[in-house]
Amino acid sequence: MTAPAAQRPDLAPQGHPQRWLILGVICLAQLTVLLDNTVLNVAIPSLTAELDASTSDVQWMINAYSLVQAGLLLTAGSSADRYGRKKMLIVGLALFGVGSLVAGLSQSSGQLIAARAGMGVGGALLLTTTLAVVVQIFDETERVKAIGIWSTVASLGFAAGPLFGGFVLDHFWWGAIFLINIPVALIGLVAVARLVPESKNGQGERPDLLGALLSTIGMTSVVFAIISGPEHGWASGQVLLTASLGVAVLAGFVLWELRIPYPMLDMHFFRNQKFVGAVAGAILVAFGMTGSLFLLTQHLQFVLGYGPLEAGLRTAPMALTVVVLNLSGMGARLVRKLGAPVVIAAGMSCLAAGLAAIAVLGGGGYGGMLFGLVVMGVGIAMAMPAMANAIMSAIPPEKAGVGAGVNGMLAEFGNGLGVAVLGAVLNARFAALVPAAVGAASLPAALAAADGPAARDEIKEAFSSGLEVSQLAGAVAVLAGGLLAAFLLRRAERAEAHAAGSTKAPVAETAKAGDGADSTGPAA
């Protein structure tokens, strides 16, 4: 039976004939979204001076974007499946472009916060629909390589955000960091309208409005708690209340999705060992990468004395390693040759080894950190595309948008978890070694309160020791979780192979019986 055209576009046997051009277009659009996750950090002094922004205002300028984006990822993916991935990609580009225009021309903190929230809506649509389109236009032989290139953009955006922001601010006023998104959005709109084929779920399911509301509130609350934890303290009433609300609402979301006939996220996916293994691995890649860089950036600036841009340049080798290896197609070739479980196990082992190298060798200077960052980059380049492909292949093609939303949610959760857990381990070790700094809200505060150079040196040494312990803890978690993910994926593959073998046997017997019946009939 042929799938309807609305559900499966008319593609060539190897995928859409213009698939690589389309991939370039959607990666460009995705890059602008990811740059805006970090680009605002270097503009904080300018915003404080020109908009008379308070510390709270600046925090909301940064967090409004990530909060809205994280909360809407699953809903955005479901909307793309239901109403059309091309259509939602166009809507996302339009919202992102308009939000960037308003942000660049904002005259007050409130206007900029509202504009950033609007950009977050567009960003959620773009992040989910771009991956869903990749799954639709590439066949299985090229999909891992295409997803590798797609995931490379995430690493590039993460590393390039502060560098790009610093360059723009050296030549223009702060609003230019947003206005530069507009030509990219316009180019993307024209290219998507002309090149990208429409695809959507043709089953005509009713929209799951309550599920969308619950997932949005739950994810927003959890991410807000993670963002607020380092500032207010993990045991503070605000953080505990927000986290509890988020967990309770997400639990209600799960119960609701289990009882309705057309759920936004089919919870039966979590019975699939391939899906569960890839989920665990995706969380831990984000956990190790983001948690490590969060701590390393502080170490580079406050202990080794580098400025923000200098620190950004010194963390860039990890992202550059990911970019080079993924553009070369290394991950896709290894998956075809060795299989996803082996590649994921090897990649997660490299990521853990990189974290351990930073812990053991990084305290003495940048050379040890550089080695660890490159090894981490190798591991991420191997593991991340294989796991994203495993998640998407474990979900039916008509649910590609939801699959992309799940992948985005896992990345957000892993990012926050890495910062929270590794940061808590570092702080515990730091406080144990320097009791006088327990009351300090941060390393800079502890250094400012130090009485003389000897006390400052002691505080820096304590922070380095805490960094070492936290990176080693992260390495153990990443290695154990990576091996577990690989084991689950391997077992799922064996179960699929066994099921495929058992279905072929009856077909073969039927064919033999048919041949016997035909041989008794008259000759042609």
PDB file of N, CA and C in Angstrom, residues 9 11 16 18-19 21-23 25-26 84-90 93 129-130 132-134 136-137 188-199:
ATOM      1  N   PRO A   9       6.470  12.611   0.939  1.00  0.00           N
ATOM      2  CA  PRO A   9       6.664  13.335  -0.311  1.00  0.00           C
ATOM      3  C   PRO A   9       7.290  12.430  -1.356  1.00  0.00           C
ATOM      4  N   LEU A  11       9.911  11.308  -3.152  1.00  0.00           N
ATOM      5  CA  LEU A  11      11.346  11.403  -3.062  1.00  0.00           C
ATOM      6  C   LEU A  11      12.004  10.415  -4.012  1.00  0.00           C
ATOM      7  N   HIS A  16      15.531  12.981  -1.282  1.00  0.00           N
ATOM      8  CA  HIS A  16      15.159  14.126  -2.104  1.00  0.00           C
ATOM      9  C   HIS A  16      16.340  14.547  -2.988  1.00  0.00           C
ATOM     10  N   GLN A  18      17.445  17.322  -3.976  1.00  0.00           N
ATOM     11  CA  GLN A  18      18.149  18.513  -3.503  1.00  0.00           C
ATOM     12  C   GLN A  18      18.386  18.456  -1.992  1.00  0.00           C
ATOM     13  N   ARG A  19      18.530  17.247  -1.478  1.00  0.00           N
ATOM     14  CA  ARG A  19      18.587  17.049  -0.025  1.00  0.00           C
ATOM     15  C   ARG A  19      19.789  17.751   0.634  1.00  0.00           C
ATOM     16  N   LEU A  21      21.412  20.467  -0.411  1.00  0.00           N
ATOM     17  CA  LEU A  21      21.157  21.914  -0.419  1.00  0.00           C
ATOM     18  C   LEU A  21      20.152  22.284   0.663  1.00  0.00           C
ATOM     19  N   ILE A  22      19.110  21.469   0.793  1.00  0.00           N
ATOM     20  CA  ILE A  22      18.118  21.712   1.850  1.00  0.00           C
ATOM     21  C   ILE A  22      18.778  21.617   3.212  1.00  0.00           C
ATOM     22  N   LEU A  23      19.646  20.625   3.396  1.00  0.00           N
ATOM     23  CA  LEU A  23      20.343  20.478   4.678  1.00  0.00           C
ATOM     24  C   LEU A  23      21.155  21.725   5.003  1.00  0.00           C
ATOM     25  N   VAL A  25      20.553  24.775   4.049  1.00  0.00           N
ATOM     26  CA  VAL A  25      19.638  25.874   4.385  1.00  0.00           C
ATOM     27  C   VAL A  25      19.139  25.747   5.818  1.00  0.00           C
ATOM     28  N   ILE A  26      18.686  24.551   6.190  1.00  0.00           N
ATOM     29  CA  ILE A  26      18.119  24.404   7.535  1.00  0.00           C
ATOM     30  C   ILE A  26      19.207  24.448   8.608  1.00  0.00           C
ATOM     31  N   GLY A  84       2.138  20.046   9.406  1.00  0.00           N
ATOM     32  CA  GLY A  84       3.088  20.102   8.299  1.00  0.00           C
ATOM     33  C   GLY A  84       4.429  20.651   8.741  1.00  0.00           C
ATOM     34  N   ARG A  85       5.488  19.905   8.464  1.00  0.00           N
ATOM     35  CA  ARG A  85       6.813  20.305   8.932  1.00  0.00           C
ATOM     36  C   ARG A  85       7.324  21.526   8.172  1.00  0.00           C
ATOM     37  N   LYS A  86       7.078  21.575   6.874  1.00  0.00           N
ATOM     38  CA  LYS A  86       7.483  22.742   6.104  1.00  0.00           C
ATOM     39  C   LYS A  86       6.750  23.989   6.589  1.00  0.00           C
ATOM     40  N   LYS A  87       5.464  23.851   6.838  1.00  0.00           N
ATOM     41  CA  LYS A  87       4.664  24.984   7.288  1.00  0.00           C
ATOM     42  C   LYS A  87       5.173  25.522   8.626  1.00  0.00           C
ATOM     43  N   MET A  88       5.459  24.623   9.565  1.00  0.00           N
ATOM     44  CA  MET A  88       5.945  25.053  10.876  1.00  0.00           C
ATOM     45  C   MET A  88       7.366  25.602  10.794  1.00  0.00           C
ATOM     46  N   LEU A  89       8.163  25.099   9.850  1.00  0.00           N
ATOM     47  CA  LEU A  89       9.505  25.648   9.647  1.00  0.00           C
ATOM     48  C   LEU A  89       9.414  27.092   9.175  1.00  0.00           C
ATOM     49  N   ILE A  90       8.486  27.370   8.277  1.00  0.00           N
ATOM     50  CA  ILE A  90       8.277  28.745   7.798  1.00  0.00           C
ATOM     51  C   ILE A  90       7.784  29.642   8.935  1.00  0.00           C
ATOM     52  N   LEU A  93      10.729  30.395  11.272  1.00  0.00           N
ATOM     53  CA  LEU A  93      11.639  31.397  10.719  1.00  0.00           C
ATOM     54  C   LEU A  93      11.041  32.801  10.805  1.00  0.00           C
ATOM     55  N   THR A 129      11.630  21.112  13.788  1.00  0.00           N
ATOM     56  CA  THR A 129      11.289  20.851  12.387  1.00  0.00           C
ATOM     57  C   THR A 129      12.523  20.597  11.527  1.00  0.00           C
ATOM     58  N   THR A 130      13.662  21.214  11.856  1.00  0.00           N
ATOM     59  CA  THR A 130      14.853  20.968  11.044  1.00  0.00           C
ATOM     60  C   THR A 130      15.267  19.504  11.117  1.00  0.00           C
ATOM     61  N   ALA A 132      13.338  16.963  11.966  1.00  0.00           N
ATOM     62  CA  ALA A 132      12.274  16.159  11.354  1.00  0.00           C
ATOM     63  C   ALA A 132      12.387  16.168   9.831  1.00  0.00           C
ATOM     64  N   VAL A 133      12.738  17.314   9.257  1.00  0.00           N
ATOM     65  CA  VAL A 133      12.903  17.398   7.802  1.00  0.00           C
ATOM     66  C   VAL A 133      14.093  16.550   7.355  1.00  0.00           C
ATOM     67  N   VAL A 134      15.175  16.563   8.122  1.00  0.00           N
ATOM     68  CA  VAL A 134      16.339  15.731   7.786  1.00  0.00           C
ATOM     69  C   VAL A 134      15.933  14.264   7.696  1.00  0.00           C
ATOM     70  N   GLN A 136      13.055  13.092   6.994  1.00  0.00           N
ATOM     71  CA  GLN A 136      12.151  12.872   5.876  1.00  0.00           C
ATOM     72  C   GLN A 136      12.871  12.852   4.528  1.00  0.00           C
ATOM     73  N   ILE A 137      13.904  13.657   4.337  1.00  0.00           N
ATOM     74  CA  ILE A 137      14.480  13.810   2.999  1.00  0.00           C
ATOM     75  C   ILE A 137      15.691  12.918   2.753  1.00  0.00           C
ATOM     76  N   GLY A 188      16.314  32.036   4.582  1.00  0.00           N
ATOM     77  CA  GLY A 188      15.741  30.756   4.944  1.00  0.00           C
ATOM     78  C   GLY A 188      14.292  30.616   4.508  1.00  0.00           C
ATOM     79  N   LEU A 189      13.505  31.679   4.662  1.00  0.00           N
ATOM     80  CA  LEU A 189      12.107  31.637   4.251  1.00  0.00           C
ATOM     81  C   LEU A 189      11.963  31.358   2.758  1.00  0.00           C
ATOM     82  N   VAL A 190      12.755  32.059   1.943  1.00  0.00           N
ATOM     83  CA  VAL A 190      12.683  31.850   0.495  1.00  0.00           C
ATOM     84  C   VAL A 190      13.135  30.443   0.127  1.00  0.00           C
ATOM     85  N   ALA A 191      14.244  30.011   0.724  1.00  0.00           N
ATOM     86  CA  ALA A 191      14.783  28.695   0.390  1.00  0.00           C
ATOM     87  C   ALA A 191      13.853  27.570   0.831  1.00  0.00           C
ATOM     88  N   VAL A 192      13.292  27.686   2.033  1.00  0.00           N
ATOM     89  CA  VAL A 192      12.376  26.641   2.518  1.00  0.00           C
ATOM     90  C   VAL A 192      11.133  26.576   1.642  1.00  0.00           C
ATOM     91  N   ALA A 193      10.584  27.750   1.293  1.00  0.00           N
ATOM     92  CA  ALA A 193       9.378  27.771   0.456  1.00  0.00           C
ATOM     93  C   ALA A 193       9.617  27.125  -0.908  1.00  0.00           C
ATOM     94  N   ARG A 194      10.818  27.274  -1.453  1.00  0.00           N
ATOM     95  CA  ARG A 194      11.103  26.762  -2.790  1.00  0.00           C
ATOM     96  C   ARG A 194      11.610  25.317  -2.791  1.00  0.00           C
ATOM     97  N   LEU A 195      12.325  24.921  -1.743  1.00  0.00           N
ATOM     98  CA  LEU A 195      13.052  23.653  -1.799  1.00  0.00           C
ATOM     99  C   LEU A 195      12.464  22.541  -0.944  1.00  0.00           C
ATOM    100  N   VAL A 196      12.011  22.868   0.260  1.00  0.00           N
ATOM    101  CA  VAL A 196      11.641  21.822   1.217  1.00  0.00           C
ATOM    102  C   VAL A 196      10.284  21.222   0.864  1.00  0.00           C
ATOM    103  N   PRO A 197      10.191  19.892   0.757  1.00  0.00           N
ATOM    104  CA  PRO A 197       8.890  19.261   0.505  1.00  0.00           C
ATOM    105  C   PRO A 197       8.054  19.228   1.777  1.00  0.00           C
ATOM    106  N   GLU A 198       6.746  19.320   1.607  1.00  0.00           N
ATOM    107  CA  GLU A 198       5.855  19.250   2.768  1.00  0.00           C
ATOM    108  C   GLU A 198       5.677  17.797   3.178  1.00  0.00           C
ATOM    109  N   SER A 199       5.608  17.564   4.463  1.00  0.00           N
ATOM    110  CA  SER A 199       5.330  16.234   4.995  1.00  0.00           C
ATOM    111  C   SER A 199       4.642  16.401   6.335  1.00  0.00           C
TER     112      SER A 199
END
